[in-house]
XYZ file of C-alpha atoms in Angstrom:
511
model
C 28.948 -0.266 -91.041
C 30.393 -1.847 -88.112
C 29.418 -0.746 -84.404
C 31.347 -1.533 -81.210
C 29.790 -3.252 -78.013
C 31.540 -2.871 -74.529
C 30.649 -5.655 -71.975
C 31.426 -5.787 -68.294
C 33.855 -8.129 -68.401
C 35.484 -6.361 -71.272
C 38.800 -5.076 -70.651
C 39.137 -1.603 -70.577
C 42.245 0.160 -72.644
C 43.444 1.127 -69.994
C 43.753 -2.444 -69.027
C 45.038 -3.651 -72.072
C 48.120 -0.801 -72.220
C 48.863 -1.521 -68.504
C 48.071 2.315 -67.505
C 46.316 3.313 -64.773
C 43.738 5.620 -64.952
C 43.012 8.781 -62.828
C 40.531 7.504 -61.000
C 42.432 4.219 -59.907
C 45.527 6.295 -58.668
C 42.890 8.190 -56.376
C 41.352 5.181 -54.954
C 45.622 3.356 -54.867
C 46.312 6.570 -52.605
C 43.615 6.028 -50.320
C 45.431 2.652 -48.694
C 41.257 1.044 -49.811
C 41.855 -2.291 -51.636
C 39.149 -4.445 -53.288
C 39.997 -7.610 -54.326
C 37.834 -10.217 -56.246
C 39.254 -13.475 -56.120
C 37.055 -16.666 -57.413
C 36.816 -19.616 -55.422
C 37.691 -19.484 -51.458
C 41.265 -19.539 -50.292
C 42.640 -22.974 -48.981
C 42.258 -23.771 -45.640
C 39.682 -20.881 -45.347
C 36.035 -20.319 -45.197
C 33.158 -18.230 -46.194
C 33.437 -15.803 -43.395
C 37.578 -15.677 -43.609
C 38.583 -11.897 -45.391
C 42.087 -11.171 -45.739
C 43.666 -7.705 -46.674
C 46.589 -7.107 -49.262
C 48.755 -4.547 -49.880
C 48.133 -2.840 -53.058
C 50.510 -4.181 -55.852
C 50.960 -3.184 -59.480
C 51.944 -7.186 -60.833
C 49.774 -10.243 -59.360
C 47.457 -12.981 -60.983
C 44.453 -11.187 -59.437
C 42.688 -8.102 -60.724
C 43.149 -5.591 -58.234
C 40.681 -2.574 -58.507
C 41.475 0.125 -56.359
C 37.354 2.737 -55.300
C 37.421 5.887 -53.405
C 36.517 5.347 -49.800
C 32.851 6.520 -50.106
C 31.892 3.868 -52.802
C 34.002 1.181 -50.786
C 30.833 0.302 -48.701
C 28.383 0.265 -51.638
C 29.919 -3.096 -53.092
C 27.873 -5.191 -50.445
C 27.738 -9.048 -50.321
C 24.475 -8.740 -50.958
C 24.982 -7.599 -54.559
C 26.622 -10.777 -55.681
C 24.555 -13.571 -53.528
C 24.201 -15.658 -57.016
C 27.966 -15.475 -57.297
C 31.048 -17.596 -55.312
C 33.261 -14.403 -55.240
C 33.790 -12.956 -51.802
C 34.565 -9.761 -50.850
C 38.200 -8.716 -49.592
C 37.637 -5.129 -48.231
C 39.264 -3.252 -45.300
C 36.820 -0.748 -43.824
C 37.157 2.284 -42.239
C 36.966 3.543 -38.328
C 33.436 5.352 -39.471
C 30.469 3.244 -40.080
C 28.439 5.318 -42.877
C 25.005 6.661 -42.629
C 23.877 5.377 -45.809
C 20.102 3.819 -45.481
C 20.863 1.135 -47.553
C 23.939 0.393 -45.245
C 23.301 1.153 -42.291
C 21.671 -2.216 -41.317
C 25.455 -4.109 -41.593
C 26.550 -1.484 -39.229
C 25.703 -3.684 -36.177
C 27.600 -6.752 -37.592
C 31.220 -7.339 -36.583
C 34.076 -6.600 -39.047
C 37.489 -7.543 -38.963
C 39.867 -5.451 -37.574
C 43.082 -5.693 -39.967
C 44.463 -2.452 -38.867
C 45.047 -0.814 -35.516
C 46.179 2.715 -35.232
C 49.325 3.796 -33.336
C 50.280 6.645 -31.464
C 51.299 8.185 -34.501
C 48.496 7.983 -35.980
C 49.634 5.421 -38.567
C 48.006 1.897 -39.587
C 49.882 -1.317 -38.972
C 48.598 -3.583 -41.523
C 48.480 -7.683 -41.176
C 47.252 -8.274 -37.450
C 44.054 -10.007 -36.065
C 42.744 -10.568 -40.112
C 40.296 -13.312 -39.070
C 36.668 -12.646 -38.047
C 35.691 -13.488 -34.806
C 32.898 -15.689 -34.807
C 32.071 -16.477 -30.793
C 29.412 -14.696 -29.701
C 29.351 -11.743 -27.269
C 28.325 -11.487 -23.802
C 24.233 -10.524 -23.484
C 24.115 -6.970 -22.451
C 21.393 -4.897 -21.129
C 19.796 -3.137 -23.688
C 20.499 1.322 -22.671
C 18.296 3.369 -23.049
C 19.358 6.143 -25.627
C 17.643 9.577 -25.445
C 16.570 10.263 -29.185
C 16.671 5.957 -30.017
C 14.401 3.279 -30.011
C 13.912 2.268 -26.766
C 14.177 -1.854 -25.882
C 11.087 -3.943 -26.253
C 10.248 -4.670 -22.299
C 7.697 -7.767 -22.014
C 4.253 -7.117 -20.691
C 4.564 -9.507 -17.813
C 7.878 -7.455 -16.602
C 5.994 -4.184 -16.545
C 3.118 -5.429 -14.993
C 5.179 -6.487 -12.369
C 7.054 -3.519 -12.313
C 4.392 -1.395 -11.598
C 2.753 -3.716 -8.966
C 5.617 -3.318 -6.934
C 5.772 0.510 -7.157
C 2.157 0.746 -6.664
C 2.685 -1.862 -3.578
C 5.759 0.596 -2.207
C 3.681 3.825 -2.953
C 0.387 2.357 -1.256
C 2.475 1.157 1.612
C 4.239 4.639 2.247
C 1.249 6.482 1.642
C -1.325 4.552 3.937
C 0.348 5.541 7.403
C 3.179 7.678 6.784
C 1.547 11.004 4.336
C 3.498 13.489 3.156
C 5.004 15.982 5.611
C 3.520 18.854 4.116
C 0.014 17.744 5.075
C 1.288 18.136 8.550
C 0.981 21.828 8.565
C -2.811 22.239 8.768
C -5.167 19.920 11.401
C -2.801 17.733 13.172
C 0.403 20.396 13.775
C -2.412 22.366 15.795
C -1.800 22.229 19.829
C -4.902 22.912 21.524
C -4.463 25.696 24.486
C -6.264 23.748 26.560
C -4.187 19.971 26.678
C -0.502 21.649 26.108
C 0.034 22.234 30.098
C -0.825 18.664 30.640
C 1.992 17.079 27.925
C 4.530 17.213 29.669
C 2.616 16.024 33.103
C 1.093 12.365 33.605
C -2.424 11.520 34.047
C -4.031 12.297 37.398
C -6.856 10.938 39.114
C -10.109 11.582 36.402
C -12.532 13.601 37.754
C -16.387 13.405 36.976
C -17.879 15.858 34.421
C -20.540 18.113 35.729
C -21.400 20.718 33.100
C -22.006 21.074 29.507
C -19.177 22.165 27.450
C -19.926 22.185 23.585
C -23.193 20.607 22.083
C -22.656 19.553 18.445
C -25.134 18.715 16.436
C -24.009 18.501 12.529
C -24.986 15.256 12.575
C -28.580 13.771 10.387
C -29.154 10.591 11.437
C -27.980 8.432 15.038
C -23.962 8.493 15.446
C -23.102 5.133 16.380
C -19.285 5.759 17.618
C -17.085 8.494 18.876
C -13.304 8.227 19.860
C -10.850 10.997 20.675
C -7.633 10.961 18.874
C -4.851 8.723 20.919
C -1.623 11.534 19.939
C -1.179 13.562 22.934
C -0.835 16.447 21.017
C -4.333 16.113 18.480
C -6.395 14.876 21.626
C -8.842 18.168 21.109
C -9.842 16.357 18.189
C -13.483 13.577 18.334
C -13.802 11.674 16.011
C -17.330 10.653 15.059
C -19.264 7.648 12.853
C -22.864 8.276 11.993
C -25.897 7.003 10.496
C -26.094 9.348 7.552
C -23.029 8.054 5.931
C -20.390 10.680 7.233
C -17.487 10.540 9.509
C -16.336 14.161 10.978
C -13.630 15.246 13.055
C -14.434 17.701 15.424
C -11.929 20.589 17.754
C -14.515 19.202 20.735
C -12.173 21.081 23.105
C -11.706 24.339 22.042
C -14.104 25.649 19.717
C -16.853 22.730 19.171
C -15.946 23.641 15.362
C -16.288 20.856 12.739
C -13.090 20.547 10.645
C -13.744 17.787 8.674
C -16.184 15.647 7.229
C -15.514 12.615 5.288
C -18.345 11.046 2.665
C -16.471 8.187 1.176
C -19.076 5.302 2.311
C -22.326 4.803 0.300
C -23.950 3.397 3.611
C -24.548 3.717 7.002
C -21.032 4.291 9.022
C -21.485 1.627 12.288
C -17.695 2.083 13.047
C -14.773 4.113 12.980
C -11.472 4.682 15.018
C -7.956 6.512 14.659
C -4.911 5.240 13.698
C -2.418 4.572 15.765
C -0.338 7.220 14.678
C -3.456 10.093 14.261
C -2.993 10.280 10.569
C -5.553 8.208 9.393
C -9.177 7.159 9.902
C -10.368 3.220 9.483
C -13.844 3.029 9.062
C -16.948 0.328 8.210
C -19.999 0.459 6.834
C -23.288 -1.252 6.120
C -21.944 -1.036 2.351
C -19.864 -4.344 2.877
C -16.555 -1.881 2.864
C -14.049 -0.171 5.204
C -11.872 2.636 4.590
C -8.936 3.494 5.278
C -8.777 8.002 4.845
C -5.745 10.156 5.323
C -7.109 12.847 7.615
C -5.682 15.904 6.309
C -6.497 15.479 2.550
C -9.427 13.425 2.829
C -8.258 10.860 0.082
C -8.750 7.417 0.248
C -5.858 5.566 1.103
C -7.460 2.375 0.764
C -10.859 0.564 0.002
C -11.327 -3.186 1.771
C -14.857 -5.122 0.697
C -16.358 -7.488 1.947
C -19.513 -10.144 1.518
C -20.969 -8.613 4.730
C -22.097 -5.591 6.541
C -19.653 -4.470 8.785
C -20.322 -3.886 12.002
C -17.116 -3.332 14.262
C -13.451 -3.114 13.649
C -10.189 -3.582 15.979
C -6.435 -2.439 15.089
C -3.962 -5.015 16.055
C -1.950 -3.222 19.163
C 1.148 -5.211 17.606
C 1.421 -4.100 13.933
C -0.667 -0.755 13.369
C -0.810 -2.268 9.641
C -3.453 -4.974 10.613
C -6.830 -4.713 11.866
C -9.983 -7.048 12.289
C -12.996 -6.428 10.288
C -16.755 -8.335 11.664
C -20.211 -7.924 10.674
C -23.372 -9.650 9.704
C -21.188 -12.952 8.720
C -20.056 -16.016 10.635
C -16.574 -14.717 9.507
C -14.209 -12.463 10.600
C -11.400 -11.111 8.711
C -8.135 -9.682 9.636
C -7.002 -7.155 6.697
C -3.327 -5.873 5.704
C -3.843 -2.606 4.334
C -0.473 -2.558 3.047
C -1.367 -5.256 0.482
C -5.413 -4.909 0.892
C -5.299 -8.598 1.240
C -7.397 -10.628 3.658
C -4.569 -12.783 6.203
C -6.439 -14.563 8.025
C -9.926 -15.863 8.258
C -11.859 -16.354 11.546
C -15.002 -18.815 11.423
C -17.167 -19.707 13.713
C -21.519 -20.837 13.528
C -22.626 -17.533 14.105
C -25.008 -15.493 12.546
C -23.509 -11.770 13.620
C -20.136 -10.209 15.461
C -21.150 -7.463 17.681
C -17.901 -6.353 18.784
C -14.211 -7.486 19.011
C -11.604 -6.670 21.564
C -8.017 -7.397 21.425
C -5.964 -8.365 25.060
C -3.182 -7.879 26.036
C -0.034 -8.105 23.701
C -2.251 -8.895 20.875
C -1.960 -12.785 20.471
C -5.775 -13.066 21.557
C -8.665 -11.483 21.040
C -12.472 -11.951 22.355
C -15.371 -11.486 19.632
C -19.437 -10.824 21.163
C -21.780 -12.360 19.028
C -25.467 -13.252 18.654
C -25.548 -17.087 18.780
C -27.772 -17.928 22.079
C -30.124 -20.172 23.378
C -32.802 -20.706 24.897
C -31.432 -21.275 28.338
C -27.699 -20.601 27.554
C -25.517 -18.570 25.669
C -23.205 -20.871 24.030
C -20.675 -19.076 21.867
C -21.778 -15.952 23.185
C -17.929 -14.940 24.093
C -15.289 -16.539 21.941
C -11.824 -15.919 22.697
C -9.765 -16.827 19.391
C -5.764 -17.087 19.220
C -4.772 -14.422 16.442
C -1.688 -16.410 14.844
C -3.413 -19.563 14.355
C -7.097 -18.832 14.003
C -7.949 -21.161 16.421
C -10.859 -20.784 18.845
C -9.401 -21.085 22.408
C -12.781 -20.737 24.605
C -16.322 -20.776 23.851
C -17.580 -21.084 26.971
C -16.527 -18.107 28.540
C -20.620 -16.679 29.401
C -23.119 -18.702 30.079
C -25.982 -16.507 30.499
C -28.763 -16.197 27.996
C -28.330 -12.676 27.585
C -25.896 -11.146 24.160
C -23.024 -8.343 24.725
C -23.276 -5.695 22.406
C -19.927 -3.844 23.331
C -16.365 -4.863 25.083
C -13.953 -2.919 26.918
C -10.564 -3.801 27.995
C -8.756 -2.584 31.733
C -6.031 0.095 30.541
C -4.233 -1.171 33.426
C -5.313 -4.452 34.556
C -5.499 -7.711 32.581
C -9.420 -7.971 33.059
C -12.640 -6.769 30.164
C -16.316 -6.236 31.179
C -19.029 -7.176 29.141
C -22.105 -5.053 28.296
C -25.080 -7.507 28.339
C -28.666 -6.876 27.489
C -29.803 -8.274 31.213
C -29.012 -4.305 31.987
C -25.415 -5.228 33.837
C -21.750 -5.455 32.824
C -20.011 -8.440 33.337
C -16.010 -8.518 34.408
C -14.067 -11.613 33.062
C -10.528 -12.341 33.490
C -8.438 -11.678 30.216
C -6.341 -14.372 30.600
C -7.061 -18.257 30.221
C -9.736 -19.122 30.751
C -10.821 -16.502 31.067
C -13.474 -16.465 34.092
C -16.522 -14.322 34.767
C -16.054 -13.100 38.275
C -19.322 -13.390 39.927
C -18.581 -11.041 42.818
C -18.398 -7.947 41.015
C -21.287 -6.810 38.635
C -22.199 -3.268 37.601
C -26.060 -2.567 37.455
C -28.324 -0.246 37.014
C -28.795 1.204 33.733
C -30.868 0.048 31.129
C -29.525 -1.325 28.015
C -33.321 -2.962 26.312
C -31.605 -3.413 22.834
C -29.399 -0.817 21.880
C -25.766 -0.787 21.137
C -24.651 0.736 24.519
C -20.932 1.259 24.750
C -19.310 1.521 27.834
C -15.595 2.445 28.351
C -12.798 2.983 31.555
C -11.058 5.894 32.735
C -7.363 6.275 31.633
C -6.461 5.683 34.978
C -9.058 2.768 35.335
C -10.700 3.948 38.382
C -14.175 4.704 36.641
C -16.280 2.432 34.270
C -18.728 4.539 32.544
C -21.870 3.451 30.307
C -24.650 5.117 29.041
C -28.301 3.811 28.855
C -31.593 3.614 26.651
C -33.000 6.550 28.463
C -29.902 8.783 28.033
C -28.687 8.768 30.922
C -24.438 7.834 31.468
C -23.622 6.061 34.847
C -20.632 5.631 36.232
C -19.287 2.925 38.377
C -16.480 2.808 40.424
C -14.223 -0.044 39.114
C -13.118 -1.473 42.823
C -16.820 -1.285 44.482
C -18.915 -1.921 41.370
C -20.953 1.196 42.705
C -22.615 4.253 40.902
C -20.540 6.945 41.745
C -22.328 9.246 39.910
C -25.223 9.616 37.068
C -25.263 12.541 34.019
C -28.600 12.802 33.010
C -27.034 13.695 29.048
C -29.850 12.804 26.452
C -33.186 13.012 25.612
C -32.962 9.660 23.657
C -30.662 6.755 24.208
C -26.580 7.184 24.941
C -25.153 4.577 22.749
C -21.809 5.670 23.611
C -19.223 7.255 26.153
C -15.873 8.039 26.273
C -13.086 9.869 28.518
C -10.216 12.300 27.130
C -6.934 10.698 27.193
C -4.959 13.742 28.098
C -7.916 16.158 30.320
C -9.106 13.957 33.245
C -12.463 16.124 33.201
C -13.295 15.945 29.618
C -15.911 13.281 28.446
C -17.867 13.245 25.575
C -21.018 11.409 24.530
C -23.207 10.449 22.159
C -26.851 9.430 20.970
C -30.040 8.413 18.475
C -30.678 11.344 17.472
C -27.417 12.283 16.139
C -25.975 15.048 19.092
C -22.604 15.019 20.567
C -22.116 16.819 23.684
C -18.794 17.127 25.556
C -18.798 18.020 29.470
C -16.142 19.009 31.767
């Protein structure tokens, strides 16, 4: 019994008789050719493919596939083999899985369609081999999105953060405008649009506020015209508040971001913000409306004082229990500049006119002199310009600068101020010296009128004196506190407002 085998490389019958089948005259009608042709055309290479009109006579074996098998005779299949593959494909790229990874290689274009809509056959057969221009990758809503490297994000976000921080730090929202600082107290809007008159002395008890728990070590009213009701006050017990000290003695705020004692605290240029240092080696910068922390500064040291640059609201210097001082961006939170000097403490800094110098009080004395008491430093170049500015044996636990002339006082534990000229080099004028208060180891702040008639100062018994600025005399004393005034200072706006401050933690503000 004999039994019949079919191959693959068997000719069909339909071969053999020369007919074509069904299926073949489908595929011819399609205009889809496949042609296997051994061996590589002359002249040619691997990656050549050339396209050929159907033809019923020719040497080669022509075998003609429906356009959706076309795709599924892939290189791939034959790798073993030296035949190539002679296709022309279509304008749509299938969505076959086991296809779709060739779809991002390039494939000849034998064919271009004409207005008509017809295919001319025969032009641009070769495949191009040069490589194309690098593109940036597009992102693709419902795709894979490109592989970004870690060091590119990180960066990315540094500089957002960077932008954000440096937006958010002095210029908040305008939204947070409508609550504390968009109020106009009753009392300082008929002096806006007037200027300052001649300060008068306070005579009578306004508010007493007494929210405080421990000694408040600095109080300062807000420098906008139009938020000068509010006080702002640094304490002992590890809060700053901001009080309506004008109006209704009310508390609005109180701010509990420091884990230590608050020595310091001032406003902002601009009213929005609170800078503030602390015996926990920090200082803060708070927006006053929301209360966040803008921005958190540390240090190897307790601080003790700090002094906004009049020049660039941005930078401010930071001193403490350190023979350093530091000058801070809070843009960046980076340190700028570095101030060192042999010192064991910085009591207070002041910055003079224009900004390119300051003066920084410190402990370093002797025991017949003071040297280094006063140092007067040149901001730009961290140089020391004068160290010999005092020469008593007595330290100066505050500054103050002349709103109006280019001279600071001193305030010395020998119980007197001292007035020095603010420019180079900066001489201690030995006619003028304003005594009569006792200082006997506290931090005693004094401060000048607006106008700069009055110097005011308070004293270890609690009582605030004030000197006239030309004469060096008392004009007047305030008998204010039970315990010691550590601080005073006069309403920018109201020339009979003054408010003051002592050990016990009470703030009282007279008119």
């Amino acid at each position: 019994m004999s039994s019949l085998v079919a191959y693959e490389d068997s000719d069909s019958e339909e071969d053999r008789s020369g007919q074509a089948s069904p299926a073949r005259q489908a595929a011819a009608t399609s205009g889809v050719e496949l042609q296997l042709t051994s061996g590589l055309p002359a002249g040619g290479d691997a990656g050549s493919v050339r396209g050929k009109p159907s033809s019923a006579s020719g040497s080669s074996s022509t075998l003609h596939l429906a356009p959706d098998l076309q795709y599924r005779w892939r290189e791939g299949e034959r790798r073993g083999s030296r035949e190539t593959l002679t296709l022309n494909p279509p304008k749509r790229f299938p969505t076959d899985p086991w296809t779709r990874q060739a779809s991002s290689y390039a494939y000849p274009e034998s064919s271009r369609e004409t207005e008509q809509g017809h295919a001319v056959k025969g032009e641009n057969t070769s495949l191009n081999t040069q490589k194309r221009p690098a593109q940036q990758p597009q992102i693709v809503p419902g795709r894979v999105k490109p592989y970004v490297p870690k060091r590119m994000r990180l960066g990315q976000l540094d500089i957002c953060d960077a932008e954000h921080a440096s937006d958010s730090e002095l210029q908040p929202d305008s939204q947070h405008n409508s609550g504390l600082l968009s109020q106009v107290s009753q009392s300082v809007k008929p002096y806006l649009d007037s200027k300052y008159s001649c300060t008068e002395i306070p005579q009578r008890l306004l508010f007493k506020l007494l929210e405080h728990q421990g000694p408040v070590n600095q109080i300062q009213w807000c420098p906008v015209p139009q938020s000068s009701h509010l006080l702002l006050s640094a304490s002992m017990d590890r809060t700053v508040k901001v009080w309506d000290a004008v109006d209704s003695g009310r508390c609005w705020k109180t701010y509990s971001s420091h884990s230590g004692a608050v020595r310091d605290a001032c406003w902002s240029s601009c009213g929005r913000n609170i800078l503030s240092g602390s015996f926990d080696t920090t200082a803060h910068l708070t927006d006053v409306e929301t209360g966040q922390r803008l921005a958190e500064l540390r240090n190897e040291f307790r601080v003790c004082c700090l002094a906004l640059q009049p020049r660039d609201p941005h930078v401010f210097l930071c001193g403490g229990f350190s023979s350093e001082v530091k000058a801070w961006d809070c843009r960046s939170c980076q340190v700028i500049r570095s101030y060192k000097a042999g010192i064991q403490q910085t009591l207070d800094i002041v910055f003079l006119p224009e900004g390119k110098e300051f003066i920084t009080s410190t402990d370093s004395v002797s025991r017949d002199s003071a040297d280094r008491t006063l140092i007067a430093w040149d901001f730009q170049t961290t140089a020391k310009v004068s160290n010999q500015i005092y020469q008593e044996r007595y330290t100066c636990p505050s500054l103050a600068l002349h709103p109006k002339e280019s001279v600071f006082v001193a305030q010395t534990n020998g119980n007197y101020m001292a007035l020095f000229s603010a420019q180079r080099p900066y001489r201690i004028n030995k006619k003028k010296r304003y005594e009569g208060h006792k200082v006997e180891g506290y931090a005693v702040g004094c401060e000048f009128s607006p106008d700069g008639s009055l110097l005011a100062t308070g004293s270890s018994n609690g009582v605030v004196h004030f000197y006239n600025y030309l004469t060096s005399r008392v004009v007047r004393t305030l008998p204010a506190h039970q315990q010691a005034c550590v601080c005073v200072t006069f309403h920018p706006v109201l020339p009979a407002i003054t408010a003051t401050c002592d050990w016990s933690g009470e703030i009282n503000t007279w008119h």
